[in-house]
Amino acid sequence: MINKIGMRIPSKMGAGGMESIASWASSNGIDVIDVPYYNEEVKAVLEAKGLEVGSIDGVGAVGQTKLLSENEDSRLEAAEALKNQMTEVSGLGGKVMFMCLVPDDITMPRQKAFEIWKETFPSIVKHAEQQNIYIALEGWPGPAPYYPTLGCTPEMLRAMFNVIPSKHFGINYDPSHLVRLGIDHLRALSEFGERVNYCHGKDTEILHDELYECGVIQATFGSKYDFSEGSWRYTIPGQGDVNWGKVAVRLEKIGYTGPISIELEDHRYWGSLEAERQGIIKAKEHLAIYFK
C-alpha cells in the first residue's frame, strides 16, 4: 500500500513560518502539509518545495464554533463564512476541510447540539458538493468533563450520516481518539470506511496503572503526562495501542488513497523545535513501514 505521509504543524515548528516548515518537511520525507488556512501565498510556498496541501482547517469550524450556537444569527453568519472559505479553497485546488464541531457552549448536551447541527449543516454540505470539497470530521471528544464534540462516537456518526448521506460529509479517521474512548478502532474503520475523507497518524497508549487508580474518568490530581487525562496518553504511531498494520490493510480495502498525516501530540516529543522534529521523523519512519 502506498500513501503519502503528511503532517499537521506543531507549535514550535509553526512559529518559524511556512517557508521554514516547507523546507524542513521537504528535506525529511514529508509529502503533505495540513494548514490552518490556505491562500495563494501558502500554495506557492508548498508547491515550490514539491509539497501538497492536505486538510485545511474550516474557518470557525475547529473547536468551539458558532455553527452550533443557539443564536440563529450567529449560526447563519458562521455558516456563510465557512461557505465562502470553501469557495476560495476550491478555487485554489484544495479538497479537504478539517472540522471539529464543539458547541460554543461546551455544557450543551450533545443531543441538543445535534438538533442544531441538523438545521445548520445540510446547506453547508450542499455547498461543499457544489465546490467539490470534502469535509473531514475530527473525532476528538472535546474538553472534560462534558465531551461535547459531535461525531466522536459510532452512535453519533451513524445518526449524522443518516441525516446527511453525502460522501462530501465524512470523517477524519484518527484511531487515537477511538482507543482512548474504548471504541474498537478497527471495527469503526470497517463500519465507516466509505466515509473516511482523511486520516491522522496518531496513537494512544492505555496506561494500565493509571487506569486502576482513576478508571476512565479524568485524574483528580492531574495527569502524569501532557496530552493525557490520566488513564491514557496520546503518542506518536508505534508507541501506543493502535494496530497500524491492520489499519493499513483496511484503508487499502476501502480504497483510501489520501495521506496519513502525522498529528504530533506526545509529551516525549514536545516543548522544543528539536523535540518536535524528532517526533515527526520517528512517526514518519513507523508509518512508512505500512504505507510506503
Coordinates of C-alpha atoms in Angstrom, one line a residue:
M1 CA 0.0 0.0 0.0
I2 CA 1.3 3.4 -0.9
N3 CA 0.1 6.5 0.8
K4 CA 1.8 9.9 1.1
I5 CA 2.9 10.9 4.6
G6 CA 1.8 14.3 5.8
M7 CA 1.8 16.4 9.0
R8 CA -0.1 18.9 10.9
I9 CA 2.1 21.8 12.0
P10 CA 3.3 21.6 15.7
S11 CA 3.6 24.8 17.6
K12 CA 7.3 25.3 17.7
M13 CA 7.7 24.4 14.0
G14 CA 4.8 26.7 13.2
A15 CA 6.5 29.6 14.8
G16 CA 9.2 29.6 12.1
G17 CA 6.7 30.4 9.3
M18 CA 5.5 28.4 6.3
E19 CA 8.7 28.6 4.3
S20 CA 10.7 27.1 7.2
I21 CA 8.2 24.4 7.7
A22 CA 8.1 23.5 4.0
S23 CA 11.9 23.4 3.6
W24 CA 12.3 21.1 6.6
A25 CA 9.4 18.9 5.6
S26 CA 10.6 18.5 2.0
S27 CA 14.1 17.6 3.2
N28 CA 12.8 15.0 5.6
G29 CA 10.5 12.9 3.5
I30 CA 7.2 14.6 4.3
D31 CA 4.9 14.9 1.3
V32 CA 1.8 16.8 2.5
I33 CA 1.2 19.7 4.9
D34 CA -2.1 20.3 6.7
V35 CA -2.6 24.1 7.1
P36 CA -4.7 26.3 9.3
Y37 CA -5.6 28.5 6.2
Y38 CA -4.9 28.3 2.5
N39 CA -4.3 31.1 0.1
E40 CA -2.1 31.9 -3.0
E41 CA 1.0 32.6 -0.8
V42 CA 0.7 29.3 1.1
K43 CA 0.0 27.4 -2.1
A44 CA 3.1 28.9 -3.8
V45 CA 5.4 28.1 -0.8
L46 CA 4.3 24.4 -0.7
E47 CA 4.5 23.9 -4.5
A48 CA 8.0 25.5 -4.6
K49 CA 9.1 22.7 -2.3
G50 CA 7.3 19.9 -4.1
L51 CA 4.7 19.5 -1.3
E52 CA 0.9 19.1 -1.5
V53 CA -1.7 20.7 0.7
G54 CA -3.6 18.2 2.9
S55 CA -6.5 19.2 5.1
I56 CA -7.4 22.9 5.6
D57 CA -9.0 24.0 8.9
G58 CA -12.5 25.2 8.3
V59 CA -12.8 28.8 9.4
G60 CA -14.9 28.9 12.6
A61 CA -15.4 25.1 12.5
V62 CA -12.5 23.9 14.6
G63 CA -13.1 23.9 18.3
Q64 CA -15.9 25.9 19.9
T65 CA -18.0 27.0 17.0
K66 CA -20.8 29.4 16.4
L67 CA -22.1 26.9 13.8
L68 CA -23.7 25.2 16.8
S69 CA -24.8 28.3 18.6
E70 CA -28.3 28.7 20.0
N71 CA -28.4 32.1 18.4
E72 CA -29.7 31.7 14.8
D73 CA -28.0 34.9 13.5
S74 CA -24.6 33.7 14.8
R75 CA -25.1 30.3 13.1
L76 CA -26.0 31.9 9.8
E77 CA -23.0 34.2 9.9
A78 CA -20.7 31.3 10.8
A79 CA -22.1 29.2 8.0
E80 CA -21.8 31.9 5.4
A81 CA -18.1 32.4 6.4
L82 CA -17.4 28.7 6.0
K83 CA -19.1 28.5 2.6
N84 CA -17.1 31.5 1.4
Q85 CA -13.9 29.7 2.5
M86 CA -14.9 26.6 0.7
T87 CA -15.3 28.6 -2.5
E88 CA -11.9 30.1 -2.1
V89 CA -10.2 26.8 -1.2
S90 CA -11.8 25.1 -4.1
G91 CA -10.5 27.8 -6.5
L92 CA -7.0 27.1 -5.2
G93 CA -7.3 23.4 -5.8
G94 CA -7.9 22.4 -2.1
K95 CA -10.1 19.4 -1.5
V96 CA -10.4 18.6 2.3
M97 CA -11.8 20.8 5.0
F98 CA -11.0 19.7 8.6
M99 CA -13.6 20.3 11.2
C100 CA -14.0 19.6 14.9
L101 CA -17.6 20.5 16.0
V102 CA -17.5 21.7 19.6
P103 CA -20.5 23.9 20.6
D104 CA -19.6 27.4 21.7
D105 CA -21.4 26.4 24.9
I106 CA -19.5 23.3 25.9
T107 CA -22.1 22.4 28.6
M108 CA -24.8 22.0 25.8
P109 CA -26.0 18.4 25.8
R110 CA -24.9 16.6 22.6
Q111 CA -28.5 15.7 21.7
K112 CA -29.4 19.4 21.7
A113 CA -26.3 20.3 19.7
F114 CA -27.2 17.5 17.2
E115 CA -30.6 19.1 16.6
I116 CA -29.0 22.5 15.9
W117 CA -26.5 20.7 13.6
K118 CA -29.4 19.2 11.6
E119 CA -30.6 22.7 10.8
T120 CA -27.2 24.2 10.1
F121 CA -25.3 21.6 8.1
P122 CA -27.4 20.4 5.1
S123 CA -26.8 23.7 3.3
I124 CA -23.1 23.7 4.2
V125 CA -22.7 20.2 2.8
K126 CA -24.7 21.1 -0.3
H127 CA -22.2 24.0 -0.9
A128 CA -19.3 21.6 -0.3
E129 CA -20.8 19.3 -3.0
Q130 CA -21.0 22.2 -5.4
Q131 CA -17.4 23.2 -4.8
N132 CA -16.1 19.6 -4.7
I133 CA -14.9 20.0 -1.1
Y134 CA -14.8 17.0 1.3
I135 CA -15.4 17.6 5.0
A136 CA -13.3 15.6 7.4
L137 CA -14.9 15.5 10.8
E138 CA -12.4 15.2 13.7
G139 CA -13.1 12.6 16.5
W140 CA -11.6 14.5 19.5
P141 CA -14.4 14.3 22.1
G142 CA -13.7 17.7 23.4
P143 CA -12.8 19.1 26.8
A144 CA -13.6 17.2 30.0
P145 CA -15.9 16.7 31.8
Y146 CA -18.5 17.5 29.1
Y147 CA -17.0 15.9 26.0
P148 CA -19.4 17.9 23.8
T149 CA -18.0 17.2 20.3
L150 CA -20.3 16.0 17.6
G151 CA -19.1 13.0 15.6
C152 CA -16.7 11.3 18.0
T153 CA -18.6 8.0 18.6
P154 CA -20.2 5.5 16.2
E155 CA -23.6 6.2 17.8
M156 CA -23.4 9.9 16.8
L157 CA -21.7 9.3 13.4
R158 CA -24.4 6.9 12.4
A159 CA -27.1 9.4 13.3
M160 CA -25.3 12.2 11.4
F161 CA -24.8 10.1 8.3
N162 CA -28.4 9.1 8.3
V163 CA -29.3 12.8 8.1
I164 CA -26.6 13.6 5.5
P165 CA -25.7 10.6 3.4
S166 CA -23.4 12.6 1.1
K167 CA -19.8 11.4 0.8
H168 CA -18.8 15.1 1.0
F169 CA -19.6 14.9 4.7
G170 CA -17.2 12.3 6.2
I171 CA -14.6 11.7 8.9
N172 CA -11.0 12.3 9.6
Y173 CA -10.1 8.8 10.8
D174 CA -7.9 9.2 13.8
P175 CA -7.6 6.0 15.8
S176 CA -6.0 7.6 18.8
H177 CA -9.3 9.1 19.9
L178 CA -11.2 5.9 19.5
V179 CA -8.6 4.0 21.6
R180 CA -8.8 6.4 24.5
L181 CA -12.6 6.2 24.4
G182 CA -12.6 2.4 24.5
I183 CA -14.0 2.1 21.0
D184 CA -12.7 -0.6 18.7
H185 CA -10.7 1.4 16.1
L186 CA -10.7 -1.4 13.6
R187 CA -14.4 -2.1 13.8
A188 CA -15.1 1.7 13.4
L189 CA -13.0 1.8 10.3
S190 CA -14.8 -1.2 8.9
E191 CA -18.2 0.4 9.6
F192 CA -17.5 3.9 8.5
G193 CA -14.7 3.2 5.9
E194 CA -16.6 4.7 3.0
R195 CA -16.9 8.0 4.9
V196 CA -13.2 8.4 5.5
N197 CA -12.1 11.6 3.8
Y198 CA -8.8 12.0 5.6
C199 CA -6.5 10.1 8.1
H200 CA -4.4 11.2 11.0
G201 CA -1.3 9.3 12.1
K202 CA -1.6 9.5 15.9
D203 CA -1.6 6.8 18.6
T204 CA -2.8 6.3 22.2
E205 CA -1.2 4.2 24.9
I206 CA -3.6 2.9 27.6
L207 CA -1.8 3.4 31.0
H208 CA -3.0 0.4 33.0
D209 CA -1.6 1.5 36.4
E210 CA -3.3 4.9 36.0
L211 CA -6.5 3.1 34.8
Y212 CA -6.5 1.2 38.1
E213 CA -6.1 4.5 40.0
C214 CA -8.8 6.6 38.5
G215 CA -10.7 4.4 35.9
V216 CA -11.8 6.1 32.7
I217 CA -12.6 9.5 34.4
Q218 CA -10.2 12.4 34.4
A219 CA -7.5 12.2 37.1
T220 CA -8.4 14.2 40.2
F221 CA -4.9 15.4 41.0
G222 CA -3.7 15.9 37.5
S223 CA -2.2 13.7 34.8
K224 CA 1.4 12.5 34.8
Y225 CA 1.8 13.3 31.2
D226 CA 0.9 16.1 28.7
F227 CA -1.7 15.1 26.1
S228 CA -3.4 12.8 28.7
E229 CA -6.3 12.8 31.2
G230 CA -4.9 10.1 33.4
S231 CA -5.5 6.6 32.1
W232 CA -4.2 7.2 28.6
R233 CA -1.8 9.4 26.7
Y234 CA -1.5 10.3 23.1
T235 CA 1.7 9.1 21.4
I236 CA 3.4 9.0 18.1
P237 CA 2.4 6.0 15.9
G238 CA 4.1 2.8 17.1
Q239 CA 4.3 3.7 20.7
G240 CA 0.6 3.1 21.5
D241 CA -2.1 0.5 21.2
V242 CA -3.2 1.1 17.5
N243 CA -2.5 -1.8 15.2
W244 CA -1.2 0.2 12.2
G245 CA -0.7 -2.9 10.1
K246 CA -4.3 -3.8 10.3
V247 CA -5.3 -0.2 9.8
A248 CA -3.3 -0.1 6.6
V249 CA -5.0 -3.3 5.3
R250 CA -8.5 -1.9 6.0
L251 CA -7.7 1.5 4.4
E252 CA -6.4 -0.3 1.3
K253 CA -9.6 -2.4 1.2
I254 CA -11.9 0.6 1.2
G255 CA -9.8 2.3 -1.4
Y256 CA -8.4 5.2 0.6
T257 CA -5.6 6.9 -1.3
G258 CA -5.2 10.1 0.7
P259 CA -2.3 10.8 3.0
I260 CA -1.6 9.6 6.5
S261 CA -1.0 12.9 8.3
I262 CA 1.0 12.9 11.5
E263 CA -0.6 14.9 14.3
L264 CA 2.1 15.3 16.9
E265 CA 0.7 15.2 20.4
D266 CA 3.2 13.3 22.6
H267 CA 4.9 14.6 25.7
R268 CA 8.2 12.9 24.8
Y269 CA 8.4 15.0 21.6
W270 CA 7.1 18.3 22.7
G271 CA 8.4 21.6 24.1
S272 CA 11.2 22.4 21.7
L273 CA 11.8 22.6 18.0
E274 CA 14.3 19.8 18.2
A275 CA 11.8 17.5 20.0
E276 CA 9.0 18.2 17.6
R277 CA 11.2 17.5 14.6
Q278 CA 12.4 14.2 16.2
G279 CA 8.8 13.2 16.9
I280 CA 7.8 13.8 13.3
I281 CA 10.7 11.8 11.9
K282 CA 10.1 8.9 14.3
A283 CA 6.4 8.9 13.4
K284 CA 7.1 9.0 9.7
E285 CA 9.5 6.1 9.9
H286 CA 7.0 3.9 11.7
L287 CA 4.1 4.8 9.3
A288 CA 6.4 4.2 6.3
I289 CA 6.6 0.5 7.3
Y290 CA 2.9 0.1 6.4
F291 CA 2.1 2.8 4.0
K292 CA 5.2 3.1 1.8

